[in-house]
mmCIF file of C-alpha atoms and ligand atoms in Angstrom:
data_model
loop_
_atom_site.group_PDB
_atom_site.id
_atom_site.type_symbol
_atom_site.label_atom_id
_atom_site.label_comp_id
_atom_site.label_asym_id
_atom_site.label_seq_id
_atom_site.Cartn_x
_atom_site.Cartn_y
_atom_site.Cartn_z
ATOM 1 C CA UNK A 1 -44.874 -2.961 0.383
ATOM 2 C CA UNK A 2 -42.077 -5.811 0.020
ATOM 3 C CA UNK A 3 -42.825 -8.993 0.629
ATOM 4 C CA UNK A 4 -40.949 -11.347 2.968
ATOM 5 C CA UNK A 5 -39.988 -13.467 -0.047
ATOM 6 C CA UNK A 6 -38.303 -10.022 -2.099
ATOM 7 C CA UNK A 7 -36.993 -8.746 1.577
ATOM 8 C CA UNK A 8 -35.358 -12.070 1.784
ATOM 9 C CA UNK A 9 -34.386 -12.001 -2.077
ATOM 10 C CA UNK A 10 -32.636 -8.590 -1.317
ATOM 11 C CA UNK A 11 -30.834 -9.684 1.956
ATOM 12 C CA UNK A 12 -29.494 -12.498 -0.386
ATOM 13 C CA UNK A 13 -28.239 -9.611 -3.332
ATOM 14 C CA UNK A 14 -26.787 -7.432 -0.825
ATOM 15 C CA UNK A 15 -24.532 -10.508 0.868
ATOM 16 C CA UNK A 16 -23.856 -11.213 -2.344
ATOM 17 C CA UNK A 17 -24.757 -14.680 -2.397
ATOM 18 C CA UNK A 18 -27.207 -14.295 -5.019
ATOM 19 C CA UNK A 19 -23.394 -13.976 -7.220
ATOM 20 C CA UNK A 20 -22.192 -16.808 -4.795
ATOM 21 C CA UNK A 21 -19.872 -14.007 -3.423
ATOM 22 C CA UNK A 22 -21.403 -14.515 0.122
ATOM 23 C CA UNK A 23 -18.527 -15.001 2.917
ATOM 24 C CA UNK A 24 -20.769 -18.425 3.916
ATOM 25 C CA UNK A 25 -21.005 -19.252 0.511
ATOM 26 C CA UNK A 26 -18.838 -22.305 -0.751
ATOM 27 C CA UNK A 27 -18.017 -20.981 -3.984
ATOM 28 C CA UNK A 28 -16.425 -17.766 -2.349
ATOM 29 C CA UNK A 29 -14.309 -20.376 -0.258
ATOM 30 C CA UNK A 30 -13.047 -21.922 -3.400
ATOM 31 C CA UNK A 31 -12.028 -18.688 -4.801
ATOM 32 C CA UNK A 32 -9.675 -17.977 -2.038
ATOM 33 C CA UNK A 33 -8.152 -21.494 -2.312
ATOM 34 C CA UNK A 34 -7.890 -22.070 -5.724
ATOM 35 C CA UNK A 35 -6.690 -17.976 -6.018
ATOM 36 C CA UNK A 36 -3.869 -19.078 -3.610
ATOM 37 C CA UNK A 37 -3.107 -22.184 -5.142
ATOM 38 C CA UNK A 38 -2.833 -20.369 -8.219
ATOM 39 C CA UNK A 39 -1.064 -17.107 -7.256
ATOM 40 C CA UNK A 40 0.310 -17.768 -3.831
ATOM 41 C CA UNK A 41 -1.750 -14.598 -2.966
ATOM 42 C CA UNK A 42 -3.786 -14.857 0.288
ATOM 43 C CA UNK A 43 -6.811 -13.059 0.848
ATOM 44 C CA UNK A 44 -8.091 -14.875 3.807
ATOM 45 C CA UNK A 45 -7.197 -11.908 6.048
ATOM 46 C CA UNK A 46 -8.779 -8.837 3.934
ATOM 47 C CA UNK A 47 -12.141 -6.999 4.819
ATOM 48 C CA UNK A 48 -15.012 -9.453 3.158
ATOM 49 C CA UNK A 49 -17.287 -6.273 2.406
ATOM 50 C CA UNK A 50 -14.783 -4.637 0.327
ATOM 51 C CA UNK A 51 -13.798 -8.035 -1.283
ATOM 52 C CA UNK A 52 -16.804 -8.847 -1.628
ATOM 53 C CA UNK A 53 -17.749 -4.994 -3.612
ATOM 54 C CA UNK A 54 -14.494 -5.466 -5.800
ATOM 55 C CA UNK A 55 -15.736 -9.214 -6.721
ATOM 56 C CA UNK A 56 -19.112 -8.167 -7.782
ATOM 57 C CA UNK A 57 -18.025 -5.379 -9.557
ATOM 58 C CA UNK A 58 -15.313 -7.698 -11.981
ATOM 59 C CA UNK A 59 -18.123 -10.280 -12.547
ATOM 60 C CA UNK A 60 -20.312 -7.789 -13.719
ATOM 61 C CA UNK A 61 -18.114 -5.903 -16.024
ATOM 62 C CA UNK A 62 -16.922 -9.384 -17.460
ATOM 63 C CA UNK A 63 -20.618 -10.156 -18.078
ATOM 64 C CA UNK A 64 -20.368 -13.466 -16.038
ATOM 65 C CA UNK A 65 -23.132 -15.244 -14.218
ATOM 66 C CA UNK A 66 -21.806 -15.430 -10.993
ATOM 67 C CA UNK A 67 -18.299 -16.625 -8.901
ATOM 68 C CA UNK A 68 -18.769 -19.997 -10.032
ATOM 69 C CA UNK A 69 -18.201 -19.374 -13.444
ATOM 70 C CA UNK A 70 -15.069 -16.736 -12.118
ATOM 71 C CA UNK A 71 -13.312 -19.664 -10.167
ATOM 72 C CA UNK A 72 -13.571 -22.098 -13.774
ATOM 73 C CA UNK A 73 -12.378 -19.281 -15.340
ATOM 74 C CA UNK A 74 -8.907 -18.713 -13.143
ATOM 75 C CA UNK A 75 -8.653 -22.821 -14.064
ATOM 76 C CA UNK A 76 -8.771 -22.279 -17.477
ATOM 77 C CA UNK A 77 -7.557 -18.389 -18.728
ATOM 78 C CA UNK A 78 -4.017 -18.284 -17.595
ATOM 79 C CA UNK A 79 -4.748 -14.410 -18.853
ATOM 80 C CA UNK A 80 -7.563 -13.701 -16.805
ATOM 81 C CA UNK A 81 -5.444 -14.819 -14.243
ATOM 82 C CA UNK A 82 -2.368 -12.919 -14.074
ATOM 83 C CA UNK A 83 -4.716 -10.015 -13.826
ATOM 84 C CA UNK A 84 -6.847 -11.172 -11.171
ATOM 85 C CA UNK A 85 -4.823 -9.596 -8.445
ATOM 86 C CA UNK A 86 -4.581 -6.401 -10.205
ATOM 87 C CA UNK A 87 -8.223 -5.738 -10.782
ATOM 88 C CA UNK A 88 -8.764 -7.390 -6.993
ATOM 89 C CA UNK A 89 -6.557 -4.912 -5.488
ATOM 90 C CA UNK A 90 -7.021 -1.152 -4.931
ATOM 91 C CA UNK A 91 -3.498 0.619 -6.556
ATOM 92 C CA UNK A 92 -4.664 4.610 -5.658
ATOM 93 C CA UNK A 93 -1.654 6.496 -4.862
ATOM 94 C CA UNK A 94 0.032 10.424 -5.629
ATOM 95 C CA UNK A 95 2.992 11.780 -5.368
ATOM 96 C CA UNK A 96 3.392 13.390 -1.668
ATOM 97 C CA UNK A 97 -0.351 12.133 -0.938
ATOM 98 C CA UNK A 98 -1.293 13.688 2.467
ATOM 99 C CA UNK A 99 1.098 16.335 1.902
ATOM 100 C CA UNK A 100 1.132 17.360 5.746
ATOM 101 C CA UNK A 101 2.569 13.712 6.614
ATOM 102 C CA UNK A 102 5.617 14.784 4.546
ATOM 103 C CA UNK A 103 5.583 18.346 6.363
ATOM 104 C CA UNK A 104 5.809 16.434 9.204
ATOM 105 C CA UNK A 105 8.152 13.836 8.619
ATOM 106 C CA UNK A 106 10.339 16.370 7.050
ATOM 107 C CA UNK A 107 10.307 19.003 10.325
ATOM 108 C CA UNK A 108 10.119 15.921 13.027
ATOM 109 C CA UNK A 109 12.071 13.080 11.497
ATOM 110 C CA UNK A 110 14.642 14.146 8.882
ATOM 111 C CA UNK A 111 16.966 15.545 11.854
ATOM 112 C CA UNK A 112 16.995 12.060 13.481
ATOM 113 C CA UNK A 113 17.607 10.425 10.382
ATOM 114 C CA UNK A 114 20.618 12.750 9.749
ATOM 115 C CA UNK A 115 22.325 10.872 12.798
ATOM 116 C CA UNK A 116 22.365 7.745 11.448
ATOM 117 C CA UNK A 117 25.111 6.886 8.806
ATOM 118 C CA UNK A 118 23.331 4.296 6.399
ATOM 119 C CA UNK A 119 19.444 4.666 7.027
ATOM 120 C CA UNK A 120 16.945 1.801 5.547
ATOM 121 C CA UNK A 121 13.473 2.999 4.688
ATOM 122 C CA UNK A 122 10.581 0.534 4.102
ATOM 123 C CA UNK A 123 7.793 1.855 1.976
ATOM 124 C CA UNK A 124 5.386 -1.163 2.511
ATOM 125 C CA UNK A 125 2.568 -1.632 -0.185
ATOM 126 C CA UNK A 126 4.183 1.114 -2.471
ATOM 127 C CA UNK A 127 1.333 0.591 -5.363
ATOM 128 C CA UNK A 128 3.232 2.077 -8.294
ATOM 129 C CA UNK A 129 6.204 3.457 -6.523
ATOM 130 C CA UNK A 130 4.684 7.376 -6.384
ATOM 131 C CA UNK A 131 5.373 7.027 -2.215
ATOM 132 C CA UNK A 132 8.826 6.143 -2.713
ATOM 133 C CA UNK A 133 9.275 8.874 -5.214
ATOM 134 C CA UNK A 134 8.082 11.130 -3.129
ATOM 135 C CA UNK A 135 10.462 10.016 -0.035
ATOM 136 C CA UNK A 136 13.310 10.118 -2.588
ATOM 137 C CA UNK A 137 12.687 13.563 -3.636
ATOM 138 C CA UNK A 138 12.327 14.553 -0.376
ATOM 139 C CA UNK A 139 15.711 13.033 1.235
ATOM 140 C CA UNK A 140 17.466 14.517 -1.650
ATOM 141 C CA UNK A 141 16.399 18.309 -0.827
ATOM 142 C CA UNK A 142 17.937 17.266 2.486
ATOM 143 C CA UNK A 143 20.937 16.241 1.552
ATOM 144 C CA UNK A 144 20.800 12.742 2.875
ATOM 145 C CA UNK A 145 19.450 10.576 -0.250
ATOM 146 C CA UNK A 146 23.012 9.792 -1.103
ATOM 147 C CA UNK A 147 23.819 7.574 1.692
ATOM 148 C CA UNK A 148 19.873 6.123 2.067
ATOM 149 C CA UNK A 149 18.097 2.851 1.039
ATOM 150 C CA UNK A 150 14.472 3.140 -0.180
ATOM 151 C CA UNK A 151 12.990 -0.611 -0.064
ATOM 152 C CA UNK A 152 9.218 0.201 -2.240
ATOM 153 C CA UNK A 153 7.462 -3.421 -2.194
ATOM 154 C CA UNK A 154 3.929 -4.460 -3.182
ATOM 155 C CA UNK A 155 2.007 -8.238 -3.378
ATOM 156 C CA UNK A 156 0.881 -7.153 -7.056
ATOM 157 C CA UNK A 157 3.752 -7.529 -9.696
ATOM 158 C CA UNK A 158 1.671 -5.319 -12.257
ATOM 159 C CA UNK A 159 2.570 -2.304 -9.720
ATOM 160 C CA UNK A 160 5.461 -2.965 -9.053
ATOM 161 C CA UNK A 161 6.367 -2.855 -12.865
ATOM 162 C CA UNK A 162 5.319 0.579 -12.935
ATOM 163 C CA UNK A 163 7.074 1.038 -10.002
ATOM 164 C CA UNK A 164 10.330 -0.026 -11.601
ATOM 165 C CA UNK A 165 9.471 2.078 -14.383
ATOM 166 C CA UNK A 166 9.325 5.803 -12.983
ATOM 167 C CA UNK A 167 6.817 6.602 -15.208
ATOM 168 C CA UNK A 168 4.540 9.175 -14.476
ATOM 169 C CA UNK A 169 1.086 9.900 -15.843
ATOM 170 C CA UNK A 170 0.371 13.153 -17.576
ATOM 171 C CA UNK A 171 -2.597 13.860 -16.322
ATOM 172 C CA UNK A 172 -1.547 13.719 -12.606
ATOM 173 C CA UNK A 173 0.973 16.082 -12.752
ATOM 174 C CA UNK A 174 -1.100 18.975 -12.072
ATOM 175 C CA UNK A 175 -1.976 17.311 -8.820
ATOM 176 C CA UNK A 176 0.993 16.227 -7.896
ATOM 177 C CA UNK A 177 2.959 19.502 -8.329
ATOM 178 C CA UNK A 178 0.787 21.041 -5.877
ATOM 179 C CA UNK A 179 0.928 18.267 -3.129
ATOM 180 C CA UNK A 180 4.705 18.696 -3.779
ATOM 181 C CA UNK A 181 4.450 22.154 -2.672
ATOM 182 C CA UNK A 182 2.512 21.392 -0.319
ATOM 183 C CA UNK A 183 4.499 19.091 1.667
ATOM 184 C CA UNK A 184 7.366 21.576 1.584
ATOM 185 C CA UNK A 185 9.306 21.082 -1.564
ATOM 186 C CA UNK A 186 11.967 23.778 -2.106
ATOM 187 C CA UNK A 187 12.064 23.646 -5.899
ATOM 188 C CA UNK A 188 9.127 22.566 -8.511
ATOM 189 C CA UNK A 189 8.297 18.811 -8.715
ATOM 190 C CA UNK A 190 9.089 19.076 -12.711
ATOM 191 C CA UNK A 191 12.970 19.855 -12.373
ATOM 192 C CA UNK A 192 12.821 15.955 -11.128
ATOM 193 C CA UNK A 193 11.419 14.467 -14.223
ATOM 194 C CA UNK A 194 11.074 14.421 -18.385
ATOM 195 C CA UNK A 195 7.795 14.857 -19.554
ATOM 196 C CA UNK A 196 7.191 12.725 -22.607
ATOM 197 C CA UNK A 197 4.100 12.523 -25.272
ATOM 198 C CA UNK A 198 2.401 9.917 -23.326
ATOM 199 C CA UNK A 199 4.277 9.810 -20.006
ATOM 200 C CA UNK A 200 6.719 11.788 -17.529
ATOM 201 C CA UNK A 201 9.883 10.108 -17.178
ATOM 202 C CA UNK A 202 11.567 10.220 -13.328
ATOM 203 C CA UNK A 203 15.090 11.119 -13.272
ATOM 204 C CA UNK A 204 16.837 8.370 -12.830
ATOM 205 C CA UNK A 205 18.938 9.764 -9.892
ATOM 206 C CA UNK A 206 15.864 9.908 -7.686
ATOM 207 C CA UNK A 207 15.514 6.034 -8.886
ATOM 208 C CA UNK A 208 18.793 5.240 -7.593
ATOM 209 C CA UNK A 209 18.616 4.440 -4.814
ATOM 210 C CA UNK A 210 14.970 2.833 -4.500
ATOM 211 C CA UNK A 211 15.080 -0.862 -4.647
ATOM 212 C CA UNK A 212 11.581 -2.370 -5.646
ATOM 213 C CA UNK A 213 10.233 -6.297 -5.160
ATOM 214 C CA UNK A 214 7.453 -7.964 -4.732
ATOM 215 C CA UNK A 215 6.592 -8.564 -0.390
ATOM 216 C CA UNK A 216 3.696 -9.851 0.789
ATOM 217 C CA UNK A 217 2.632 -8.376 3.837
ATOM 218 C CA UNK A 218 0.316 -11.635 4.836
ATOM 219 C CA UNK A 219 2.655 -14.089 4.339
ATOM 220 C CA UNK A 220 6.485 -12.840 4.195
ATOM 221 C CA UNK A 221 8.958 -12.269 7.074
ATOM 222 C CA UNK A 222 10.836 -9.407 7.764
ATOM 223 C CA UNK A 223 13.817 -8.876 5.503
ATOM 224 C CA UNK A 224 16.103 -6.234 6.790
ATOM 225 C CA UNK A 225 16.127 -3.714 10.106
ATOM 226 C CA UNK A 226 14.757 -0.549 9.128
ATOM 227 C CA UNK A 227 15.291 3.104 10.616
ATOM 228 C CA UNK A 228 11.352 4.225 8.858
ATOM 229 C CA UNK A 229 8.794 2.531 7.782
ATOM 230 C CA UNK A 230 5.476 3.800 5.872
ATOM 231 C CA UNK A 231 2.070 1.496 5.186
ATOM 232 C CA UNK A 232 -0.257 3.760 4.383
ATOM 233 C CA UNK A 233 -3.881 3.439 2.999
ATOM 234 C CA UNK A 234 -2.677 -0.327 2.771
ATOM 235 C CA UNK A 235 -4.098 -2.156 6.250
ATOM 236 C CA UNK A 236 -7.328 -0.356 5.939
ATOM 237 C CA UNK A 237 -8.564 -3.308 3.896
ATOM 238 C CA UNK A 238 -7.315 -6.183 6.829
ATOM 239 C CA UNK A 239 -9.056 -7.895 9.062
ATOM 240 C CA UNK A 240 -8.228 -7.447 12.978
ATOM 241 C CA UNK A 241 -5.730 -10.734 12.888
ATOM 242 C CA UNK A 242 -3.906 -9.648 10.091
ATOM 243 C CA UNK A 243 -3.549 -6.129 11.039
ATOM 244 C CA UNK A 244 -2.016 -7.972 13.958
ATOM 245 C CA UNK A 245 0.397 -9.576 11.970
ATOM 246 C CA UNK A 246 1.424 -6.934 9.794
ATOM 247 C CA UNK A 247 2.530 -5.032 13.462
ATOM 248 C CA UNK A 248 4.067 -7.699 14.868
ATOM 249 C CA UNK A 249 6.439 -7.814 11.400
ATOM 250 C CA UNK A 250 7.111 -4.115 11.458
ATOM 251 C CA UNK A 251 8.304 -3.601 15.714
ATOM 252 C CA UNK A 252 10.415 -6.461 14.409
ATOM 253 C CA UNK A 253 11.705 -4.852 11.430
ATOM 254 C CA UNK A 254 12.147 -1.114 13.245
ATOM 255 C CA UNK A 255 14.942 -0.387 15.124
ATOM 256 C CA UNK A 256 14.926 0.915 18.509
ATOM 257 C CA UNK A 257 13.735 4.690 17.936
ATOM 258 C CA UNK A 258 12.804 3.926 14.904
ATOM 259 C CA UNK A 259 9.633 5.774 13.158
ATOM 260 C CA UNK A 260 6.468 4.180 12.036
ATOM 261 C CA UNK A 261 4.289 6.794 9.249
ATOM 262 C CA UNK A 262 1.001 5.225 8.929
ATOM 263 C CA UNK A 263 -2.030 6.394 6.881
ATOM 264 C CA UNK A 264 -5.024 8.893 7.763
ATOM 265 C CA UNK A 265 -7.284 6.122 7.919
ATOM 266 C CA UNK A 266 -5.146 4.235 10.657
ATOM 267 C CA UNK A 267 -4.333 3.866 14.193
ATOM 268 C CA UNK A 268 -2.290 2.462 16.555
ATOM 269 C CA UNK A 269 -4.475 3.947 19.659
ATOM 270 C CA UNK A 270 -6.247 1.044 21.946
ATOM 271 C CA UNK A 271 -4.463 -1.354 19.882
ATOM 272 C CA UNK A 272 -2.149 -3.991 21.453
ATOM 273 C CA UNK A 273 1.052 -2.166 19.869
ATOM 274 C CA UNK A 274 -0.012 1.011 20.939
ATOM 275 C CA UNK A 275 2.277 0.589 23.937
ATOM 276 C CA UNK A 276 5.516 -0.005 22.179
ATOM 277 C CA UNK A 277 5.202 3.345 20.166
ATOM 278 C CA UNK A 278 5.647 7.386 21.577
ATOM 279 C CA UNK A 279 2.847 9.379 19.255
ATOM 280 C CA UNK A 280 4.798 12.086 17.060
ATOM 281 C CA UNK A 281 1.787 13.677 15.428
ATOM 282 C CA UNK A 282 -1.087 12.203 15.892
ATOM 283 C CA UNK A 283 -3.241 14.022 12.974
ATOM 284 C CA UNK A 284 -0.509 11.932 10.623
ATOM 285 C CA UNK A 285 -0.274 8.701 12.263
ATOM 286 C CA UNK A 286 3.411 9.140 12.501
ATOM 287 C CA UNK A 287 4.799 7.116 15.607
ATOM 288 C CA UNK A 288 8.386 6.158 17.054
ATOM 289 C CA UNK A 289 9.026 2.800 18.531
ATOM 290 C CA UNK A 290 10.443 3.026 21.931
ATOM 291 C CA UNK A 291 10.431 -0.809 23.149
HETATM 292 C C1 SAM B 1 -4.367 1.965 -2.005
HETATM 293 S S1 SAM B 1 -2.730 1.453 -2.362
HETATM 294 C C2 SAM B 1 -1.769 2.536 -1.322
HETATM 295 C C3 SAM B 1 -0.454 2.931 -1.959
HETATM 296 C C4 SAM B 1 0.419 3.882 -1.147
HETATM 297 N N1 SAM B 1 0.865 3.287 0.073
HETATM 298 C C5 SAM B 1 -0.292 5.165 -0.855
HETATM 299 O O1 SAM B 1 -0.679 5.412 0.294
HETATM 300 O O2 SAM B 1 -0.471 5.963 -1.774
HETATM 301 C C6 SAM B 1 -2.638 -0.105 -1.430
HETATM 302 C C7 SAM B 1 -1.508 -1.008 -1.890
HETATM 303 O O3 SAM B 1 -1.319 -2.048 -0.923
HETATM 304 C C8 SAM B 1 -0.977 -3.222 -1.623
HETATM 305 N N2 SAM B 1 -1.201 -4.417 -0.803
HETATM 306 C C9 SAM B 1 -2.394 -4.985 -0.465
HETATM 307 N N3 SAM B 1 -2.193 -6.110 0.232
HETATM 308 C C10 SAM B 1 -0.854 -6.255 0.370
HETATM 309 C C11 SAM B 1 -0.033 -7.236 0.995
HETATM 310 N N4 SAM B 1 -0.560 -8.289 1.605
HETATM 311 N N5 SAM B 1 1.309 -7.083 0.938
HETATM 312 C C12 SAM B 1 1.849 -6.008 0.288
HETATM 313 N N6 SAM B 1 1.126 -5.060 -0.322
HETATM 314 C C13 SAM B 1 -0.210 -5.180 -0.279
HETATM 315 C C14 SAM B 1 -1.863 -3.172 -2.854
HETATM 316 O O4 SAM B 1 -1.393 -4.015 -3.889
HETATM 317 C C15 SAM B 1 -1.792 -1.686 -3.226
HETATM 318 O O5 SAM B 1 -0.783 -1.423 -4.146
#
C-alpha cells in the first residue's frame, strides 16, 4: 500500500521535477534560455518527454544533484558546454537505414531525377553524414552523381565533423553491407571505401559532391530550391508547431514535382500539408509535391 504522500512523491520523480526537469518547473525554463543564449540552439519546440528522459539521464551519469546545478554548470564549463548539444541530441543513423526507402526511391524516383540537368538534394538532419553517403553511392550506380548536389546539414557541429570526415566505424560495417544489399546495390558496399585499423575511410569521390553545414531546422530559412529532400527519424522528436514549421520550409524549398522521403516513424496523412503532396509509397513515407 502507497501512501498519498509516496504516490505524490512518485508523480513528482516521474515529471521529473523532483531533478527540477519538470516542463512547469522554472529551472527547466532557464535551461532552454540560458542553452539558447549560449548556443543559439532552440529547444522550445522538441517533445518535453524525450527531453526531459535525455536530461535526466546526463545529470545522472554526471553525478549532479539536479538541473539547477546543470544550468550553473553551462555558465561556468565552457567544455561541458560545447558538448551539451551532442549528448542532448539523438545522432543514430546507418548506411542505407530502411533499406526499402532506397529500393524505392531508386525504382520510383531516380528516372525523374534523370530529367533534370543539375538536381539539388537536401538531406536534412544528416547526423554523421551515413544518409548522404548512402544517396551518393546510390546516384553514382545510376550514373547521375556526376552532375548532382548533395546538401547533408545538421544543428550539432560534433556530427557534422564526422560528417565531413567520411569516416566509418568498424564495427558497423557488417550492418551496413547488408542494408546496402538490401536497398539494391549492384556491387559490395566495401569497393566504396578503405578500411583502416581504427576506421573505414569513404572514397573521396563519393564525398565529392556532398556539401555539409550546420542548418537549423527551428530557426533557419530555406537556402536553395531543391528537386529531393529527406528528414528522416529527425521530426519525430518536434512538437506539433514546429513540425509545422519544418513543412512549411520544405514545400518552400521543393520544386514543383519535387519528392519529399520522410522517415518510418512519420506522416504527412491528416496533416495540413497532406494536401500539397501525391503519396508515392506510402509504407516509406516517400511523397511528391504537386502544389
Ligand atoms: C536520429 S538522427 C537521424 C539521422 C538520419 N536522418 C537518419 O535517419 O539516419 C536525428 C538528427 O537530427 C538532428 N536534428 C535535431 N534537431 C535538428 C534541427 N532543429 N535542425 C537540424 N537537425 C536537427 C540531430 O542533431 C540528429 O543528428
Amino acid at each position: 500500500m502507497t501512501t498519498p504522500g509516496e504516490q505524490a512523491h512518485r508523480a513528482r520523480v516521474a515529471a521529473g521535477d523532483e531533478t527540477g526537469t519538470g516542463s512547469a518547473a522554472p529551472e527547466f525554463h532557464m535551461f532552454l534560455e540560458r542553452l539558447f543564449d549560449l548556443t543559439g540552439v532552440d529547444l522550445s519546440g522538441y517533445s518535453r518527454r524525450a527531453l526531459h528522459r535525455r536530461l535526466r539521464s546526463l545529470i545522472k551519469g554526471e553525478g549532479m544533484s539536479g538541473l539547477p546545478e546543470l544550468n550553473e554548470r553551462m555558465r561556468e564549463d565552457p567544455r561541458f558546454l560545447a558538448s551539451l548539444v551532442d549528448r542532448v541530441m539523438l545522432r543514430v543513423t546507418t548506411m542505407f537505414r530502411d533499406p526499402v526507402f532506397f529500393r524505392t526511391f531508386r525504382q520510383r524516383v531516380v528516372p525523374l531525377l534523370r530529367t533534370y540537368p543539375y538536381p539539388r538534394l537536401w538531406v536534412a538532419g544528416c547526423s554523421t553524414g551515413q544518409e548522404a553517403y548512402s544517396l551518393a553511392i546510390l546516384l553514382r550506380e545510376e550514373g547521375l552523381y556526376d552532375r548532382c548536389r548533395i546538401y547533408a546539414t545538421d544543428i550539432n557541429e560534433a556530427v557534422l565533423e564526422q560528417a565531413r570526415s567520411g569516416l566509418l566505424p568498424l564495427a558497423s560495417l557488417d550492418e551496413y553491407e547488408e542494408n546496402y544489399r538490401a536497398a539494391g546495390g549492384i556491387r559490395q558496399l566495401a569497393d566504396y571505401y578503405t578500411r583502416g585499423e581504427t576506421w573505414a575511410v569513404l572514397d573521396p569521390a563519393v564525398m565529392d559532391r556532398i556539401a555539409v553545414f550546420r542548418h537549423d531546422l527551428a530557426r533557419d530559412a530555406s537556402f536553395n530550391e531543391f528537386h529531393v529532400i529527406f528528414c528522416r527519424n529527425v521530426m519525430m522528436y518536434f512538437d506539433e508547431p514546429l513540425r509545422y514549421r519544418v513543412h512549411e520550409l520544405f514545400r518552400e524549398s521543393l520544386v514543383r514535382f519535387g519528392y519529399l522521403g520522410l522517415g518510418q516513424s512519420e506522416t504527412l496523412h491528416l496533416s495540413r500539408h497532406e494536401a500539397h503532396y501525391e503519396l508515392l509509397s506510402l509504407r516509406q513515407r516517400l511523397y511528391r509535391k504537386v502544389c
